[in-house]
Structures are given as structure tokens and as C-alpha cells.
Amino acid sequence: MYDADMSLPHALLGLLIVRPRSGYELTKEFESHIGRHAWAAGHTSIYPELNRMAENGLVEVTHEGARGSRTYAATEAGRAELRRWMFDRDRSRKVRNEEVLRMFLISALDPDDAVAYLRGIAEESAEKAAELAKLLAATGPIVQGDPEKFGLLAAEYGRRQYEAVHGWAEWAITQITGQAAEESRSSRATAS
């Protein structure tokens, strides 16, 4: 079992199982897709991770090109590690979700600030859902046997998730504005 605290090596393995790629190609993939929606990583973390993975037998260099460029491919051990990780449903892992933490703490804001924060979430999630919907419309359906198209499953997952977050944020705004209106009516009634 590969000892990694984060999912970067598994993301790299998944991409390399689909087809061999250079570190440069992997970095571009993270910049254009994965890093924007799932897992951010740049060349300063990708290249050292590829070296560690090669040392651990999860990937191999299949081609060395000009200026030291290398093309990597997943090994059988790498395929086995990705499969193990994909099916690992260990629920004892520590959860760290910054957005959910902010929701626990939103009561520390005054109602106007809380609504402004939630409007930002609603707008951002609507924009991201629309961006993914546009991507999905432009790429066509998933074709069985075409692993390159399986990324569309993640895009659809993300689109649906952003739509759900948008709906939730709109609902939360009505909860806060309704509560603020009720508190205002209550304080006016007490003052009379």
C-alpha cells in the first residue's frame, strides 16, 4: 500500500492509467480541469510526487525526451494501488470541509453579512454549474470503452453538486431573511 496523506498520487495514477503522459501534460491537465474542480496541484508538487511514485514502483518512465522531459505510465502495482484507494471507504478518516465549517460558524456574522456571504456562494455555484453544463453540451455523450470520456462523469457530478449548493444557498438566504424579519417584528412588538 502506498503511504500518501493526500489524493495527488491517486489522481496522477488515474490519469496515467488512461494513457502515458509527461509531467508537463499532467500539470496542464491539473491546470485546465482537475485543479479547477476537484484537486488543485501545480508542477512543484506533481514532479516530486512522480519521482516518489517511480521510486515506489507505481509508475515507470517509458520515454525520455529532449531537455530531460519524461513520459510516465502506471505500472501494475500502480493500477492495484489506484483500485485499492478507489474502493477504500474508511469512514474513520478525519473530515475537513472548510465550507461546512463556515456554515457552522455563520451565526457569528450579522444577518446582512451572512446573506451577502450566501449570495456569493449562490452566484459562484451557479456560474460553475453553467460552466460545466456548457462543457458537457460541447463534448457529447460518454462512449463505452473510451476512458477519456469518463471524465464527463466527474463533470456531471460536479454540475449536479453545484446546482444543489446553489439551491441550498438560496434556501439558506430565505431562512436568514425570514428569521431577521421575524426578529424585527418581534422587537417592534416588544418596544410598543
Short mmCIF file of C-alpha atoms in Angstrom, two decimals:
data_model
loop_
_atom_site.label_atom_id
_atom_site.label_comp_id
_atom_site.label_asym_id
_atom_site.label_seq_id
_atom_site.Cartn_x
_atom_site.Cartn_y
_atom_site.Cartn_z
CA MET A 1 0.00 0.00 0.00
CA TYR A 2 1.32 3.43 -0.96
CA ASP A 3 1.65 5.69 2.05
CA ALA A 4 0.30 9.05 0.96
CA ASP A 5 -1.60 11.55 3.05
CA MET A 6 -3.40 13.06 0.11
CA SER A 7 -5.02 12.10 -3.13
CA LEU A 8 -2.49 13.62 -5.55
CA PRO A 9 -0.71 10.33 -6.29
CA HIS A 10 -4.06 8.68 -6.93
CA ALA A 11 -5.14 11.45 -9.29
CA LEU A 12 -1.85 11.06 -11.16
CA LEU A 13 -2.27 7.29 -11.32
CA GLY A 14 -5.78 7.65 -12.71
CA LEU A 15 -4.56 9.93 -15.49
CA LEU A 16 -1.58 7.71 -16.27
CA ILE A 17 -3.72 4.59 -16.45
CA VAL A 18 -5.82 6.22 -19.17
CA ARG A 19 -2.66 6.98 -21.16
CA PRO A 20 1.03 7.72 -20.54
CA ARG A 21 1.82 11.42 -20.11
CA SER A 22 4.70 13.73 -19.36
CA GLY A 23 4.90 15.79 -16.20
CA TYR A 24 4.14 18.82 -18.34
CA GLU A 25 0.96 17.20 -19.72
CA LEU A 26 -0.13 16.20 -16.22
CA THR A 27 0.43 19.76 -14.98
CA LYS A 28 -1.66 21.14 -17.86
CA GLU A 29 -4.44 18.65 -17.07
CA PHE A 30 -4.50 19.85 -13.47
CA GLU A 31 -4.47 23.50 -14.53
CA SER A 32 -7.29 23.13 -17.04
CA HIS A 33 -9.63 20.59 -15.43
CA ILE A 34 -8.84 18.70 -12.27
CA GLY A 35 -7.40 21.62 -10.35
CA ARG A 36 -10.34 23.85 -11.19
CA HIS A 37 -12.98 21.46 -9.92
CA ALA A 38 -11.51 18.67 -7.81
CA TRP A 39 -7.89 18.76 -6.67
CA ALA A 40 -5.50 21.67 -7.14
CA ALA A 41 -1.84 20.84 -7.74
CA GLY A 42 0.96 22.54 -9.62
CA HIS A 43 4.25 21.42 -11.08
CA THR A 44 6.02 22.00 -7.75
CA SER A 45 4.03 19.15 -6.23
CA ILE A 46 3.41 17.00 -9.33
CA TYR A 47 7.06 16.43 -10.33
CA PRO A 48 8.30 15.39 -6.85
CA GLU A 49 5.27 13.11 -6.49
CA LEU A 50 6.04 11.44 -9.83
CA ASN A 51 9.59 10.79 -8.61
CA ARG A 52 8.30 9.25 -5.34
CA MET A 53 5.82 7.13 -7.25
CA ALA A 54 8.58 5.89 -9.58
CA GLU A 55 10.76 5.03 -6.56
CA ASN A 56 7.83 3.06 -5.12
CA GLY A 57 7.19 1.20 -8.38
CA LEU A 58 3.77 2.74 -9.07
CA VAL A 59 4.83 4.45 -12.29
CA GLU A 60 7.67 3.97 -14.74
CA VAL A 61 9.40 6.25 -17.18
CA THR A 62 8.56 5.00 -20.66
CA HIS A 63 10.33 7.69 -22.66
CA GLU A 64 12.98 10.32 -22.01
CA GLY A 65 12.91 13.22 -24.41
CA ALA A 66 14.79 16.40 -25.06
CA ARG A 67 15.63 18.72 -22.17
CA GLY A 68 15.01 15.99 -19.61
CA SER A 69 11.29 15.54 -20.29
CA ARG A 70 9.94 12.16 -19.23
CA THR A 71 6.81 10.27 -20.15
CA TYR A 72 5.31 8.24 -17.32
CA ALA A 73 2.97 5.25 -17.36
CA ALA A 74 1.27 3.44 -14.50
CA THR A 75 2.67 0.02 -13.59
CA GLU A 76 0.59 -2.97 -12.49
CA ALA A 77 1.41 -2.01 -8.90
CA GLY A 78 0.11 1.49 -9.67
CA ARG A 79 -3.11 0.06 -11.09
CA ALA A 80 -3.56 -2.10 -7.99
CA GLU A 81 -2.93 0.89 -5.70
CA LEU A 82 -5.49 3.04 -7.50
CA ARG A 83 -8.05 0.25 -7.31
CA ARG A 84 -7.37 -0.24 -3.60
CA TRP A 85 -7.75 3.51 -2.98
CA MET A 86 -10.94 3.78 -5.06
CA PHE A 87 -12.64 1.06 -3.04
CA ASP A 88 -11.32 2.26 0.35
CA ARG A 89 -14.39 3.53 2.17
CA ASP A 90 -12.69 4.04 5.54
CA ARG A 91 -15.12 6.26 7.43
CA SER A 92 -12.71 6.82 10.31
CA ARG A 93 -10.69 9.37 8.32
CA LYS A 94 -10.81 12.86 9.69
CA VAL A 95 -13.20 15.12 7.84
CA ARG A 96 -12.04 18.62 7.00
CA ASN A 97 -14.52 20.61 4.97
CA GLU A 98 -13.88 24.32 5.17
CA GLU A 99 -17.25 25.28 3.66
CA VAL A 100 -19.23 23.18 6.14
CA LEU A 101 -17.16 24.67 8.98
CA ARG A 102 -18.10 28.15 7.75
CA MET A 103 -21.77 27.14 7.83
CA PHE A 104 -21.40 26.05 11.45
CA LEU A 105 -19.94 29.48 12.21
CA ILE A 106 -22.24 31.64 10.09
CA SER A 107 -24.24 32.65 13.16
CA ALA A 108 -21.18 34.70 14.21
CA LEU A 109 -21.98 37.10 11.35
CA ASP A 110 -24.73 39.66 11.45
CA PRO A 111 -27.68 38.71 9.19
CA ASP A 112 -26.71 41.13 6.39
CA ASP A 113 -23.17 39.72 6.23
CA ALA A 114 -24.48 36.15 6.36
CA VAL A 115 -26.84 36.85 3.45
CA ALA A 116 -24.04 38.54 1.46
CA TYR A 117 -21.80 35.52 2.07
CA LEU A 118 -24.55 33.12 0.98
CA ARG A 119 -25.31 35.20 -2.12
CA GLY A 120 -21.64 34.81 -3.06
CA ILE A 121 -21.95 31.04 -2.70
CA ALA A 122 -25.16 31.03 -4.77
CA GLU A 123 -23.59 33.10 -7.55
CA GLU A 124 -20.34 31.13 -7.65
CA SER A 125 -22.09 27.76 -7.66
CA ALA A 126 -24.49 28.87 -10.42
CA GLU A 127 -21.53 30.06 -12.53
CA LYS A 128 -19.63 26.80 -12.05
CA ALA A 129 -22.73 24.70 -12.81
CA ALA A 130 -23.26 26.69 -16.02
CA GLU A 131 -19.59 26.30 -16.97
CA LEU A 132 -19.79 22.53 -16.54
CA ALA A 133 -23.14 22.34 -18.37
CA LYS A 134 -21.54 24.16 -21.31
CA LEU A 135 -18.58 21.74 -21.27
CA LEU A 136 -20.90 18.74 -21.15
CA ALA A 137 -23.03 20.05 -24.01
CA ALA A 138 -19.94 20.59 -26.16
CA THR A 139 -18.38 17.16 -25.59
CA GLY A 140 -21.22 14.77 -26.31
CA PRO A 141 -22.15 11.53 -24.57
CA ILE A 142 -19.92 9.08 -22.78
CA VAL A 143 -18.91 6.28 -25.12
CA GLN A 144 -18.42 2.83 -23.65
CA GLY A 145 -14.79 1.81 -23.87
CA ASP A 146 -13.49 5.38 -24.18
CA PRO A 147 -11.81 6.11 -20.83
CA GLU A 148 -11.03 9.68 -21.92
CA LYS A 149 -14.79 10.35 -21.85
CA PHE A 150 -15.18 9.03 -18.30
CA GLY A 151 -14.08 12.46 -17.07
CA LEU A 152 -17.56 13.54 -18.12
CA LEU A 153 -18.90 11.52 -15.19
CA ALA A 154 -16.95 13.83 -12.89
CA ALA A 155 -18.16 16.88 -14.80
CA GLU A 156 -21.79 15.78 -14.45
CA TYR A 157 -21.23 15.03 -10.76
CA GLY A 158 -19.78 18.50 -10.31
CA ARG A 159 -22.61 20.16 -12.25
CA ARG A 160 -25.23 18.45 -10.10
CA GLN A 161 -23.32 19.25 -6.93
CA TYR A 162 -23.03 22.94 -7.85
CA GLU A 163 -26.73 23.06 -8.66
CA ALA A 164 -27.52 21.52 -5.28
CA VAL A 165 -25.26 24.02 -3.50
CA HIS A 166 -26.92 26.87 -5.40
CA GLY A 167 -30.37 25.66 -4.34
CA TRP A 168 -29.23 25.23 -0.76
CA ALA A 169 -27.70 28.75 -0.64
CA GLU A 170 -30.92 30.29 -1.98
CA TRP A 171 -32.88 28.35 0.66
CA ALA A 172 -30.48 29.44 3.42
CA ILE A 173 -30.90 33.08 2.38
CA THR A 174 -34.68 32.78 2.78
CA GLN A 175 -34.17 31.19 6.19
CA ILE A 176 -31.96 34.04 7.39
CA THR A 177 -34.02 36.83 5.84
CA GLY A 178 -37.19 35.26 7.25
CA GLN A 179 -35.56 34.97 10.68
CA ALA A 180 -34.30 38.57 10.51
CA ALA A 181 -37.78 39.79 9.54
CA GLU A 182 -39.33 37.82 12.41
CA GLU A 183 -36.79 39.24 14.89
CA SER A 184 -37.51 42.75 13.61
CA ARG A 185 -41.29 42.26 14.03
CA SER A 186 -40.72 40.80 17.49
CA SER A 187 -38.52 43.70 18.63
CA ARG A 188 -41.06 46.25 17.30
CA ALA A 189 -43.86 44.47 19.18
CA THR A 190 -41.79 44.46 22.38
CA ALA A 191 -40.98 48.18 22.00
CA SER A 192 -44.67 49.14 21.70
#
